[in-house]
Coordinates of C-alpha atoms in Angstrom, one line a residue:
Chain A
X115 CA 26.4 19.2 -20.6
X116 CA 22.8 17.2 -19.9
X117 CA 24.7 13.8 -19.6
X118 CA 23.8 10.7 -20.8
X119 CA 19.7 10.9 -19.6
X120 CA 19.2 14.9 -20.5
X121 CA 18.8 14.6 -16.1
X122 CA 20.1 18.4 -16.1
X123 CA 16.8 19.2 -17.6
X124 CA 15.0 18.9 -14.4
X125 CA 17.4 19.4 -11.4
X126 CA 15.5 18.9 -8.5
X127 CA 12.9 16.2 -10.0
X128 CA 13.8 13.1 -7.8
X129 CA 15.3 10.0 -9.7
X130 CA 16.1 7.8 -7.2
X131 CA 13.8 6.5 -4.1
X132 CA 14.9 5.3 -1.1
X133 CA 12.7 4.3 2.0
X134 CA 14.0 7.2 3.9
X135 CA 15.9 9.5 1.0
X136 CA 15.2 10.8 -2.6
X137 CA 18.7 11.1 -5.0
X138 CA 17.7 14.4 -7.8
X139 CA 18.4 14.4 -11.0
X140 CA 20.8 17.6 -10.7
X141 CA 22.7 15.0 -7.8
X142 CA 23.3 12.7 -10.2
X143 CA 24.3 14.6 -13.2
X144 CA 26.7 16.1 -11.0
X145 CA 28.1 12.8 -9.6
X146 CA 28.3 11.6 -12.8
X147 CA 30.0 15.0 -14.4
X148 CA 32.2 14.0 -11.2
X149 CA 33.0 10.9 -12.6
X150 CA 34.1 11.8 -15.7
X151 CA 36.4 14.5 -14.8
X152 CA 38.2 11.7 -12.4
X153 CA 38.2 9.7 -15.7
X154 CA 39.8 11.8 -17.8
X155 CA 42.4 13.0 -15.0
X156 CA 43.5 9.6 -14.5
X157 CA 43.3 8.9 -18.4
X158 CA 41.3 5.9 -17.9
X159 CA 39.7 3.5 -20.6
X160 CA 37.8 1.5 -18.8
X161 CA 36.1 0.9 -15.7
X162 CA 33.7 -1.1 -13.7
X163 CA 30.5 -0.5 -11.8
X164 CA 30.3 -3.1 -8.9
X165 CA 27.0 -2.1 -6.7
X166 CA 23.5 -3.0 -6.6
X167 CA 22.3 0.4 -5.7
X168 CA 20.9 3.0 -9.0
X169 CA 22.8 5.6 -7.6
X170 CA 26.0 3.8 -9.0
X171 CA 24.9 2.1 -11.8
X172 CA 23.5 5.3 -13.4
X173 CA 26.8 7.3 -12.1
X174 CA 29.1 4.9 -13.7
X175 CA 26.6 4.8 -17.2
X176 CA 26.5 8.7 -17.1
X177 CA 30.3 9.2 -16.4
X178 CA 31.2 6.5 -18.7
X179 CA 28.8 8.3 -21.7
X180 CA 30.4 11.8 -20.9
X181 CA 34.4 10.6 -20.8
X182 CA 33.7 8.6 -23.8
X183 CA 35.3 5.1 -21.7
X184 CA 34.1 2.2 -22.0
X185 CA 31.7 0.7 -18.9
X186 CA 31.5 -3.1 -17.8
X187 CA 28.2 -3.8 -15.1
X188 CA 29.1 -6.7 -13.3
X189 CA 26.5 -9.0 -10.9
X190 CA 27.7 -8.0 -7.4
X191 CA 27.0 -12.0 -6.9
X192 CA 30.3 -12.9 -8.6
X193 CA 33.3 -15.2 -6.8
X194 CA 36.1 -12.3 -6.6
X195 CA 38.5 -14.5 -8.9
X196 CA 35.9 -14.0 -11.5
X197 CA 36.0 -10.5 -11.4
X198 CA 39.9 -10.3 -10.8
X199 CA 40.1 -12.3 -14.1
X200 CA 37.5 -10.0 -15.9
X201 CA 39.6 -7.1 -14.4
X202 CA 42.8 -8.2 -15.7
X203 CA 41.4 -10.0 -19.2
X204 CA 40.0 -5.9 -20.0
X205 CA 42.2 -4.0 -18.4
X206 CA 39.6 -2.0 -16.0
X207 CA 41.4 0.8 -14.6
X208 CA 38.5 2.0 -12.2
X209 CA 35.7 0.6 -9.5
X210 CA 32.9 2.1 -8.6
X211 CA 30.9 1.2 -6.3
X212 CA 30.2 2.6 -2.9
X213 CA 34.2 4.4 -3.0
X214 CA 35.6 4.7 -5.8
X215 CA 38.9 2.7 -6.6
X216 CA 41.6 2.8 -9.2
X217 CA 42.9 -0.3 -10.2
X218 CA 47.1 -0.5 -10.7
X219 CA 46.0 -2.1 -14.0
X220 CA 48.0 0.0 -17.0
X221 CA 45.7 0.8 -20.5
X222 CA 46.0 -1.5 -22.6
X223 CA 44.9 -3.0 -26.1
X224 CA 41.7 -0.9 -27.6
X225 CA 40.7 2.5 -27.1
X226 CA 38.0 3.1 -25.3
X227 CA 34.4 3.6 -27.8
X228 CA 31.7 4.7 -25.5
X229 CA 30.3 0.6 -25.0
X230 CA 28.4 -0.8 -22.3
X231 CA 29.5 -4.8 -21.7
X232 CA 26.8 -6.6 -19.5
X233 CA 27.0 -10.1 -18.5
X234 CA 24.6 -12.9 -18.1
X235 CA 24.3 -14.2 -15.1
X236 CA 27.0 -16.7 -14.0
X237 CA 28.2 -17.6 -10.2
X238 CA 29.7 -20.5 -11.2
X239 CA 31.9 -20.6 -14.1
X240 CA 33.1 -17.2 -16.5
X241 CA 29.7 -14.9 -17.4
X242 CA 29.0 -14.4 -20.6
X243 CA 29.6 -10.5 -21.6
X244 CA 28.1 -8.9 -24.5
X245 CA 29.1 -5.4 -25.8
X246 CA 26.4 -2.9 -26.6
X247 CA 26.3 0.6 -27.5
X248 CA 24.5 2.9 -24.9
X249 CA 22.3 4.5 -27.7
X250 CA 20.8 0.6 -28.8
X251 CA 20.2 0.1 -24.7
X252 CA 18.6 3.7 -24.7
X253 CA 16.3 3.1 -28.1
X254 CA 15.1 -0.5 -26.3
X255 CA 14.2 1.7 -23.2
X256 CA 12.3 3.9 -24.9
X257 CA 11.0 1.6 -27.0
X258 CA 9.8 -0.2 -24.0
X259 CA 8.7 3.3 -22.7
X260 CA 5.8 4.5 -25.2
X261 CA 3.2 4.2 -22.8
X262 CA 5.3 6.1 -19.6
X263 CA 4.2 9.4 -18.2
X264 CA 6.8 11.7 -16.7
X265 CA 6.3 11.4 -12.7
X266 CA 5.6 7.6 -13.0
X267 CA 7.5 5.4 -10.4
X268 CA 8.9 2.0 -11.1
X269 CA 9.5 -0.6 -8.4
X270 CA 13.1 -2.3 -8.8
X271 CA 12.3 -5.6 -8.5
X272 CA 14.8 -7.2 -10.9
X273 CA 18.4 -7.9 -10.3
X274 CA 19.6 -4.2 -10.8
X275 CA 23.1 -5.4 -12.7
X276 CA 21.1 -7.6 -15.6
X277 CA 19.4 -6.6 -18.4
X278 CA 15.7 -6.2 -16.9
X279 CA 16.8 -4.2 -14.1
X280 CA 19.2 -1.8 -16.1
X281 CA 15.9 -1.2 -18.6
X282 CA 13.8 -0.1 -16.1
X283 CA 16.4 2.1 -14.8
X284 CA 17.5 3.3 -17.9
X285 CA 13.3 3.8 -18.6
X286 CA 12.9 5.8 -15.1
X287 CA 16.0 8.0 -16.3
X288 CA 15.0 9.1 -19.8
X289 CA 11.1 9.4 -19.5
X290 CA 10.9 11.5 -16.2
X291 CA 10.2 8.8 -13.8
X292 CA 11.5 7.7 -10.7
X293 CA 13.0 4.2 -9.6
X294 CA 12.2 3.2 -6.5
X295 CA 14.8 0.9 -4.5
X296 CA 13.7 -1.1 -1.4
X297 CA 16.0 -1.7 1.4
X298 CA 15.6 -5.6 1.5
X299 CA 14.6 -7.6 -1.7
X300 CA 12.0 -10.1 -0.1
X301 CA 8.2 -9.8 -1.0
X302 CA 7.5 -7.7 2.2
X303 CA 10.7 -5.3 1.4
X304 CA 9.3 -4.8 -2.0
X305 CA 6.0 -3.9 -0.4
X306 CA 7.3 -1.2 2.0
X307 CA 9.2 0.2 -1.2
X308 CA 6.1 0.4 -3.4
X309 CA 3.7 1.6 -0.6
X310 CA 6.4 4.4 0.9
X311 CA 7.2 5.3 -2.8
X312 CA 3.9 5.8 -4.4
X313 CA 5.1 3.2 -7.2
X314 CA 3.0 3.2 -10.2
X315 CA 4.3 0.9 -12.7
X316 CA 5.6 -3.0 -11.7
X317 CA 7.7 -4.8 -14.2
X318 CA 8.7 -8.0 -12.6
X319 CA 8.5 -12.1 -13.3
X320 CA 5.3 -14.3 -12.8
X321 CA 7.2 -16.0 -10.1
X322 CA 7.9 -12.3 -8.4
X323 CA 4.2 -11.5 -9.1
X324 CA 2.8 -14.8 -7.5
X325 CA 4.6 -14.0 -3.8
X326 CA 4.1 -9.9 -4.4
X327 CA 0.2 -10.9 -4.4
X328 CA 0.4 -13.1 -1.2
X329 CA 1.7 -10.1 0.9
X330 CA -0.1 -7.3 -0.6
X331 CA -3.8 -6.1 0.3
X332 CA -6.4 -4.6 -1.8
X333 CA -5.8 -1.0 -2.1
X334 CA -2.1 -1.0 -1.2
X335 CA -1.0 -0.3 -4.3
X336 CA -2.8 2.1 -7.2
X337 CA -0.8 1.0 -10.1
X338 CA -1.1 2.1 -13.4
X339 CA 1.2 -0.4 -15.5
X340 CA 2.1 -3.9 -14.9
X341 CA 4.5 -5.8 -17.3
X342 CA 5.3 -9.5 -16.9
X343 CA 8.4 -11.2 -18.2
X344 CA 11.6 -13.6 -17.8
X345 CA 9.3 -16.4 -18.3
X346 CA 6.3 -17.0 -19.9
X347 CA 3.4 -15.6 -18.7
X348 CA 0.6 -17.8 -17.6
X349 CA -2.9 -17.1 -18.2
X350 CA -3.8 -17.7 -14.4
X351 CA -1.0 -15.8 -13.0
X352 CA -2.1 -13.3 -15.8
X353 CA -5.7 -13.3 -14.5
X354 CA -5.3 -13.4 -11.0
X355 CA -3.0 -10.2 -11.3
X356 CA -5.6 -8.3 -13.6
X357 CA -8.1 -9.1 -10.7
X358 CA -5.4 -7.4 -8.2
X359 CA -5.3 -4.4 -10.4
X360 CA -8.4 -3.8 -12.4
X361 CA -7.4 -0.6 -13.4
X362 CA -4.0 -1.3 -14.1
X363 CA -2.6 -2.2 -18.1
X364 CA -1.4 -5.5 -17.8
X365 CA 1.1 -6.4 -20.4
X366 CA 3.2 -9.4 -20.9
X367 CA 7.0 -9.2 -23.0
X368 CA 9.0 -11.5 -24.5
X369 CA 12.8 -10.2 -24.1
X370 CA 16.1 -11.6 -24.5
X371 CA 19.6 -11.0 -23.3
X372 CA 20.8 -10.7 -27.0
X373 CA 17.4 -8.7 -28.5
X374 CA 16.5 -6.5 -25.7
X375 CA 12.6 -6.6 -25.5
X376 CA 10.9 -8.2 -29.0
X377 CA 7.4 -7.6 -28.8
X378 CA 4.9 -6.7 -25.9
X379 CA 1.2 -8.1 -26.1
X380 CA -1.9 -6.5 -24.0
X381 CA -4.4 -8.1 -24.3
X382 CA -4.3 -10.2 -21.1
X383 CA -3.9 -13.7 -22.9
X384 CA -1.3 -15.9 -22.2
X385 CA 1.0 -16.6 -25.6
X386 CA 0.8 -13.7 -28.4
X387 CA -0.8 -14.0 -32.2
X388 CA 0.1 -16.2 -34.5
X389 CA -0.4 -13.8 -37.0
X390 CA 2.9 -12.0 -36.0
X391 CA 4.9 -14.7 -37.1
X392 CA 3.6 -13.4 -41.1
X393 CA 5.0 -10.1 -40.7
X394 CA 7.3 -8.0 -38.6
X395 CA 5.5 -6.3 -35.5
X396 CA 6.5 -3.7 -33.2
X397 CA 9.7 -3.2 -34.8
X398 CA 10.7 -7.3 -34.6
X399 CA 10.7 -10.5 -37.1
X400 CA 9.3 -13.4 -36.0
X401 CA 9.8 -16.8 -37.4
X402 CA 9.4 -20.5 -35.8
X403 CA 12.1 -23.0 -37.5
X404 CA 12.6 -26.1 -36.5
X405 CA 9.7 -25.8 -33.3
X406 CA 12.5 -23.0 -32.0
X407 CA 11.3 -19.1 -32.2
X408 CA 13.8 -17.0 -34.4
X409 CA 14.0 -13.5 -33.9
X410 CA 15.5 -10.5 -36.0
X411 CA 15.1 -6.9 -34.5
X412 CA 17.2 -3.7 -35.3
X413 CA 18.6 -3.5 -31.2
X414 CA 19.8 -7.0 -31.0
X415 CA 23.5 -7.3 -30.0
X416 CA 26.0 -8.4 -31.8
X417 CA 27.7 -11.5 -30.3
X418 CA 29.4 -12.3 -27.3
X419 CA 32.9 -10.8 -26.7
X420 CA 33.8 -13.9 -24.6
X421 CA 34.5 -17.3 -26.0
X422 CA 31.1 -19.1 -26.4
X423 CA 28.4 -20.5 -28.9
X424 CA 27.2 -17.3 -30.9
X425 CA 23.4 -17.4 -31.1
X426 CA 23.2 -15.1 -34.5
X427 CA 22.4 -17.2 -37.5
X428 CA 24.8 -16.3 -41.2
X429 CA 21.3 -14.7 -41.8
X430 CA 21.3 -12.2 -39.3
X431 CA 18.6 -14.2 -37.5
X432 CA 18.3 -15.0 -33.8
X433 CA 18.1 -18.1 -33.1
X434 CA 16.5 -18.9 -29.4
X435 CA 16.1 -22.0 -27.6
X436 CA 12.2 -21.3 -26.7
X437 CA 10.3 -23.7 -28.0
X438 CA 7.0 -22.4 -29.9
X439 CA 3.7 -24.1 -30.3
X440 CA 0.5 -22.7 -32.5
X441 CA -2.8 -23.8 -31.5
X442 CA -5.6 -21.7 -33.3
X443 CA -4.7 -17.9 -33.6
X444 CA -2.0 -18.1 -30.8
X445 CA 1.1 -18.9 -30.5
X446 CA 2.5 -20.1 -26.9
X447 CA 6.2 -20.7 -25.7
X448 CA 5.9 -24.0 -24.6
X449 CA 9.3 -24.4 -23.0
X450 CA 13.5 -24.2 -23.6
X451 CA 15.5 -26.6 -25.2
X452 CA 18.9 -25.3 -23.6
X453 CA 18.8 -27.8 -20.6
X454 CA 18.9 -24.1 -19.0
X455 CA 16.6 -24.0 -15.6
X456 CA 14.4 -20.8 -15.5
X457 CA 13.9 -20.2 -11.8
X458 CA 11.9 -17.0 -11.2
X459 CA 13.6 -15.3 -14.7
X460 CA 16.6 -16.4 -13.4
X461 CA 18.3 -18.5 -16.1
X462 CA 20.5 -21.5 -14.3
X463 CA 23.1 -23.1 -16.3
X464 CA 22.8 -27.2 -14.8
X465 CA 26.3 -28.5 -15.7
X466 CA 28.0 -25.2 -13.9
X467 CA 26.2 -26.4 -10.9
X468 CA 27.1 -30.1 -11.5
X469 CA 30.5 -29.5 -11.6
X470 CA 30.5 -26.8 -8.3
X471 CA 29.1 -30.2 -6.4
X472 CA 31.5 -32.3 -8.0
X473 CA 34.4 -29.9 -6.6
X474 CA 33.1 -30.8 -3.3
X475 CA 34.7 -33.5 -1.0
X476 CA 33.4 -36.3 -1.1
X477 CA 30.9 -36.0 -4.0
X478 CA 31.2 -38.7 -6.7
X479 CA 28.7 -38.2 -9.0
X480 CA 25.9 -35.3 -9.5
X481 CA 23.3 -34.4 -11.4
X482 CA 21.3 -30.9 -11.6
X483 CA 18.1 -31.0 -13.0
X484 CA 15.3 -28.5 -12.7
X485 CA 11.9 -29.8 -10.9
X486 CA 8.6 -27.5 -11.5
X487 CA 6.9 -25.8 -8.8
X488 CA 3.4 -23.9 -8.5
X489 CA 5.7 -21.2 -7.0
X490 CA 9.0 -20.6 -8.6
X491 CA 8.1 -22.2 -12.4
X492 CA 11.4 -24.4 -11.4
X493 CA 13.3 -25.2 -8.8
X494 CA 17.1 -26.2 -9.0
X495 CA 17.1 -30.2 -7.9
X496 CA 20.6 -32.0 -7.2
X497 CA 21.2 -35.7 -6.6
X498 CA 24.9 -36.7 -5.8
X499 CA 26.5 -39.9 -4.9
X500 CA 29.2 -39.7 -1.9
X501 CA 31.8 -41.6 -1.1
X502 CA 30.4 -45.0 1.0
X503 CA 32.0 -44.1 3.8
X504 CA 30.7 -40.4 4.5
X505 CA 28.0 -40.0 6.7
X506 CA 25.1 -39.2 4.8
X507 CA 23.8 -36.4 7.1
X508 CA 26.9 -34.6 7.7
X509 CA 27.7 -34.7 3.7
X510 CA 24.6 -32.9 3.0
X511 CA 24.6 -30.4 5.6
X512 CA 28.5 -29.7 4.3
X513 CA 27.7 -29.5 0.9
X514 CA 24.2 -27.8 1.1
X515 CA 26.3 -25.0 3.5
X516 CA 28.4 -24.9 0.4
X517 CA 26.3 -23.8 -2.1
X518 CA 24.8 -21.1 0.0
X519 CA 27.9 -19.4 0.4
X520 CA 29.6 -20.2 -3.3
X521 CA 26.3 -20.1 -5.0
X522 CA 23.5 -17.1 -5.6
X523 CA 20.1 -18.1 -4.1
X524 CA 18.3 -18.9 -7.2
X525 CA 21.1 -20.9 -8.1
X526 CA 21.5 -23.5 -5.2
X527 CA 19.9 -27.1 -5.2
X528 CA 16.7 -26.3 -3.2
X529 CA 15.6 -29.7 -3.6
X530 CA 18.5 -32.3 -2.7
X531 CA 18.9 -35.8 -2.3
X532 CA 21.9 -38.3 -1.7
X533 CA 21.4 -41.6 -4.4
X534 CA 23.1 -44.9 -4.6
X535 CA 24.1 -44.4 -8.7
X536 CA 22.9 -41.8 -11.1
X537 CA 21.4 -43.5 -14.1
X538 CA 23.4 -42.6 -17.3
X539 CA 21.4 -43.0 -20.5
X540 CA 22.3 -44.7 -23.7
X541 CA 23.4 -41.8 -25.0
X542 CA 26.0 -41.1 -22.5
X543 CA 24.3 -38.3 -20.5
X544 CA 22.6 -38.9 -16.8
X545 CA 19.4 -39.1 -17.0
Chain B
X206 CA -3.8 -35.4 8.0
X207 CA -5.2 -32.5 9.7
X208 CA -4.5 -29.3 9.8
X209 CA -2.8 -29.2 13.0
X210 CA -0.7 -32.4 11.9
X211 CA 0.0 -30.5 8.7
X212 CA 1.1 -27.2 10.2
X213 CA 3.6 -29.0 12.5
X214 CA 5.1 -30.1 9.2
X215 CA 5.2 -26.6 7.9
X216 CA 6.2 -25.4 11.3
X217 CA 9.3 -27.9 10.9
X218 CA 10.2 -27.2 7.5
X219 CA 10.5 -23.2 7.7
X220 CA 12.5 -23.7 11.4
X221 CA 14.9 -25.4 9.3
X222 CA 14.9 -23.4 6.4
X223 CA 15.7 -20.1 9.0
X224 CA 18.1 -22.8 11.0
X225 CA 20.3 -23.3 7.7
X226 CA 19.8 -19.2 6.9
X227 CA 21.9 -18.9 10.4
X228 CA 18.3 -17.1 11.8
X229 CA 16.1 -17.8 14.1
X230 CA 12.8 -19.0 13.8
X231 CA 9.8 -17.1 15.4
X232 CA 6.4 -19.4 16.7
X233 CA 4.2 -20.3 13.9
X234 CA 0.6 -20.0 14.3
X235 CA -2.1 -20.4 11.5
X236 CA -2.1 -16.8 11.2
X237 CA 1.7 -16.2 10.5
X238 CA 1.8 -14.5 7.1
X239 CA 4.3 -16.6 5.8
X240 CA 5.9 -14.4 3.2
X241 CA 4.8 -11.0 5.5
X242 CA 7.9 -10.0 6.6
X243 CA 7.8 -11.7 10.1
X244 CA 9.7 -15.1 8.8
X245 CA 12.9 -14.1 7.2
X246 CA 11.7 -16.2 4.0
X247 CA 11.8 -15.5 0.3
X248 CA 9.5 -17.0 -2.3
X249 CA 12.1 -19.3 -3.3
X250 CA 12.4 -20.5 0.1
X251 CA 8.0 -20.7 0.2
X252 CA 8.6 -22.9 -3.1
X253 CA 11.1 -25.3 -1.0
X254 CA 8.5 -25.3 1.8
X255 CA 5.6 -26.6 -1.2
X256 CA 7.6 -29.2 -2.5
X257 CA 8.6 -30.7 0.5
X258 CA 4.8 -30.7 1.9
X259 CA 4.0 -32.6 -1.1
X260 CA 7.1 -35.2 0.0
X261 CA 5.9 -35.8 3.2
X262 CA 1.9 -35.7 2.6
X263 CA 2.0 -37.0 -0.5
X264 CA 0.0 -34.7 -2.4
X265 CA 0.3 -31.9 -4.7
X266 CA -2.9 -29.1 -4.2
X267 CA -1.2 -26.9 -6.9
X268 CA -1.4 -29.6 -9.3
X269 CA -4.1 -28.0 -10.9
X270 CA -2.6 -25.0 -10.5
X271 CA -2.3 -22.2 -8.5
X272 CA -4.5 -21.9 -5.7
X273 CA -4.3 -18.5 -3.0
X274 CA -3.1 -18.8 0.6
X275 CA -1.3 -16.1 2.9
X276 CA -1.1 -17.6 5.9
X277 CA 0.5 -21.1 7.5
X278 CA -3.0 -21.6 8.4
X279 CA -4.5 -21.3 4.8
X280 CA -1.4 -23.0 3.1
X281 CA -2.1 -26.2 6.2
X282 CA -6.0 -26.3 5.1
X283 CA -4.7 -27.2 1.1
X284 CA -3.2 -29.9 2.2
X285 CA -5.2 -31.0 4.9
X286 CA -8.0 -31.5 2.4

């Protein structure tokens, strides 16, 4: 059997780079073959992949696919009551990760049907998990793949567990190419990675573009493919990385958790044309209602399994909460309407974090609020009020020592300040 | 404020940065690449390190957006200016 990525086809191609080790294809077809036969011994339904490293992730998608059991990817970054809960809530029978662990957890409630749940990212507070079929995820990989050669290696540079990572993974896997995995996940880590590994092709955010350019020299790198995405695309962050890489096809994507990856544009401008609001392109309706882009595409999800506000209109469209602005021939996404922070395409939820700080002693009042930065895009920004008779100092320190252990990095107030009072608006919220 | 004055601030800012990480922070000079591997920083730590400049100089040299530097030395001559 080829398994879920036809990798039998092609045994000793590599798949997986390492600084100082290459997994083949034929490995991991056999791991995963592996894990299926463990899966059907043990009569399991479902399981859970808990690792940051491909190896797993594309083990646990392949054994999954060939037992037929469903597969939940969860952020290594969650608090272990989070997972416990999700463990229990769907009954998750297996682990996988660097040992593989069966859970006393009986089968219960559905049979399994082949699906893939992801979840958005959430430290603080239950993720979001959506259920999708591995099919739709391998149509918007190769969707997203048109323009890939066999033999052409992709840096990892997003979060391996989310949706951006798993589609360059899942992209590497079906089209012949390789994913290349640094050992540290800093701008001089990713470096090393791409230089030892030969990478070709870059997919990452403006914000991991804008410190990638700091550290790396002319010549370092002979790409052949850059895509931007996570957050809009700036035309200087656009330019300056076309000047990096003249050579290189620099595209910039507009993707979602719910719709996968809607449309891709090439031609080095920021925004894309306002034409493609008249009439569907590259597979995907557009329409702008209300100032708010809607989207309708055949790979979007369906809707949350957890308890949530469902984003797909009664007329099968998508609504977002990107906020869409026509000048001329272009269109531009102008900003979100969520109160979400985007901090480097990381999308940070401000009230979770308000009430983390409001769990910690001492704190009266908070507010989370994101600040922009030349950097980052934002930054998450935190004002609290402490009780009067706290030392100011030691309060911070506390609670700043906090959120670096409860919270991912991306997450935690970067800029933080102890106020007098938090302002609350007429309307009731702090402002 | 001159560069010298300016890369005591970022000097400062990143020791505390690494102090709070739990890891110690290496000498600075103006040619310390600052997100080259030798400071244990990320870019979200680098955009910590730009706001609070602005805070304590008082002024923003991305404001009209993005502007190159690589070293301690290049990002002390924005603001400097």
């Amino acid at each position: 059997m080829a398994g879920a990525f036809g990798i039998a086809s092609s045994e000793t191609a590599p798949l997986i780079a390492y600084l100082d080790r290459q997994i083949t294809r034929g490995a991991l077809a056999e791991r995963g073959a592996a894990l299926a036969a463990l899966i059907t011994a043990e009569g399991v339904s479902r399981l859970m992949v808990l690792s940051d490293d491909p190896l797993h992730i594309l083990r646990a998608i392949d054994g999954a696919a060939r037992a037929g059991a469903d597969l939940f990817i969860a952020h290594t970054n969650l608090p272990e009551a989070e997972i416990e809960s999700i463990k229990q809530q769907f009954a998750i029978q297996l682990i996988v990760g660097e040992a593989d662990a069966l859970t006393a957890i009986s089968t219960e409630g559905q049979p399994p049907a082949g699906r893939i749940f992801m979840m958005t990212s959430g430290t603080t507070g239950a993720p979001k998990i959506a259920a999708h079929s591995l099919g739709a995820l391998l149509s918007r990989a190769q969707a997203g793949a048109s323009k890939a050669s066999p033999g052409a290696k992709w840096l990892l540079t997003y979060q391996p567990t989310g949706f951006a990572g798993l589609q360059v993974q899942l992209t590497a896997a079906i089209t012949g190419g390789v994913i290349v995995t640094p050992n540290e996940r800093t701008p001089s880590g990713f470096l090393e990675a791409a230089r030892t590994g030969g990478v070709t092709q870059i997919s990452a955010t403006p914000t991991f573009w804008r410190s990638f350019l700091m550290t790396m020299r002319p010549g370092d790198l002979a790409l052949r493919q850059i895509t931007l995405g996570g957050e809009a695309a700036d035309q200087s962050t656009l330019d300056r990385v076309r000047k990096a890489f003249p050579d290189a096809r620099v595209t910039h994507i507009y993707a979602s958790t719910e719709a996968g990856v809607v449309f891709s544009v090439h031609d080095g401008l920021e925004g894309f044309p306002a034409a493609w609001l008249e009439s569907a392109h590259q597979g995907a309706e557009l329409r702008v209602r209300d100032g708010f882009l809607h989207i309708r595409t055949p790979n979007a999800m369906r809707n949350y399994v957890s308890d949530t506000p469902q984003p797909i209109q009664d007329d099968g469209w998508l609504a977002t909460a990107d906020r869409v602005e026509i000048r001329g021939e272009r269109a531009y996404i102008v900003g979100r309407d969520d109160s979400t922070i985007n901090v480097g395409g990381s999308k940070v939820y401000p009230l979770a974090i308000e009430q983390f700080l409001l769990q910690q002693p001492g704190v009266l009042e908070a507010r989370v609020f994101g600040q922009p930065n030349p950097i980052s895009g934002f930054l998450v920004a935190a004002e609290v009020v402490i009780e009067p008779s706290l030392d100011p100092a030691a309060t911070r320190s506390a609670i700043l020592a906090a959120c670096r252990e409860a919270l991912a990095s991306y997450q935690a107030p970067r800029v933080f300040k102890v106020v007098d009072a938090i302002a609350v608006r007429a309307s009731g919220k702090k402002g | 404020m001159t560069e010298a004055e300016t890369l005591t601030h970022i000097t400062a800012i990143v020791t505390r940065i690494l102090d709070d990480k739990g890891l110690p922070a290496p000498a600075i000079t103006p040619d310390t690449e600052l997100l080259g591997g030798e400071l244990k920083i990320d870019s979200l730590d680098l955009a910590m390190l730009v706001r609070e400049l602005e805070d304590v100089i008082g002024h923003d040299p991305f404001a009209e957006g993005f502007i190159e530097f690589r070293t301690a030395g290049e990002l002390a001559k924005l603001y400097a200016k």
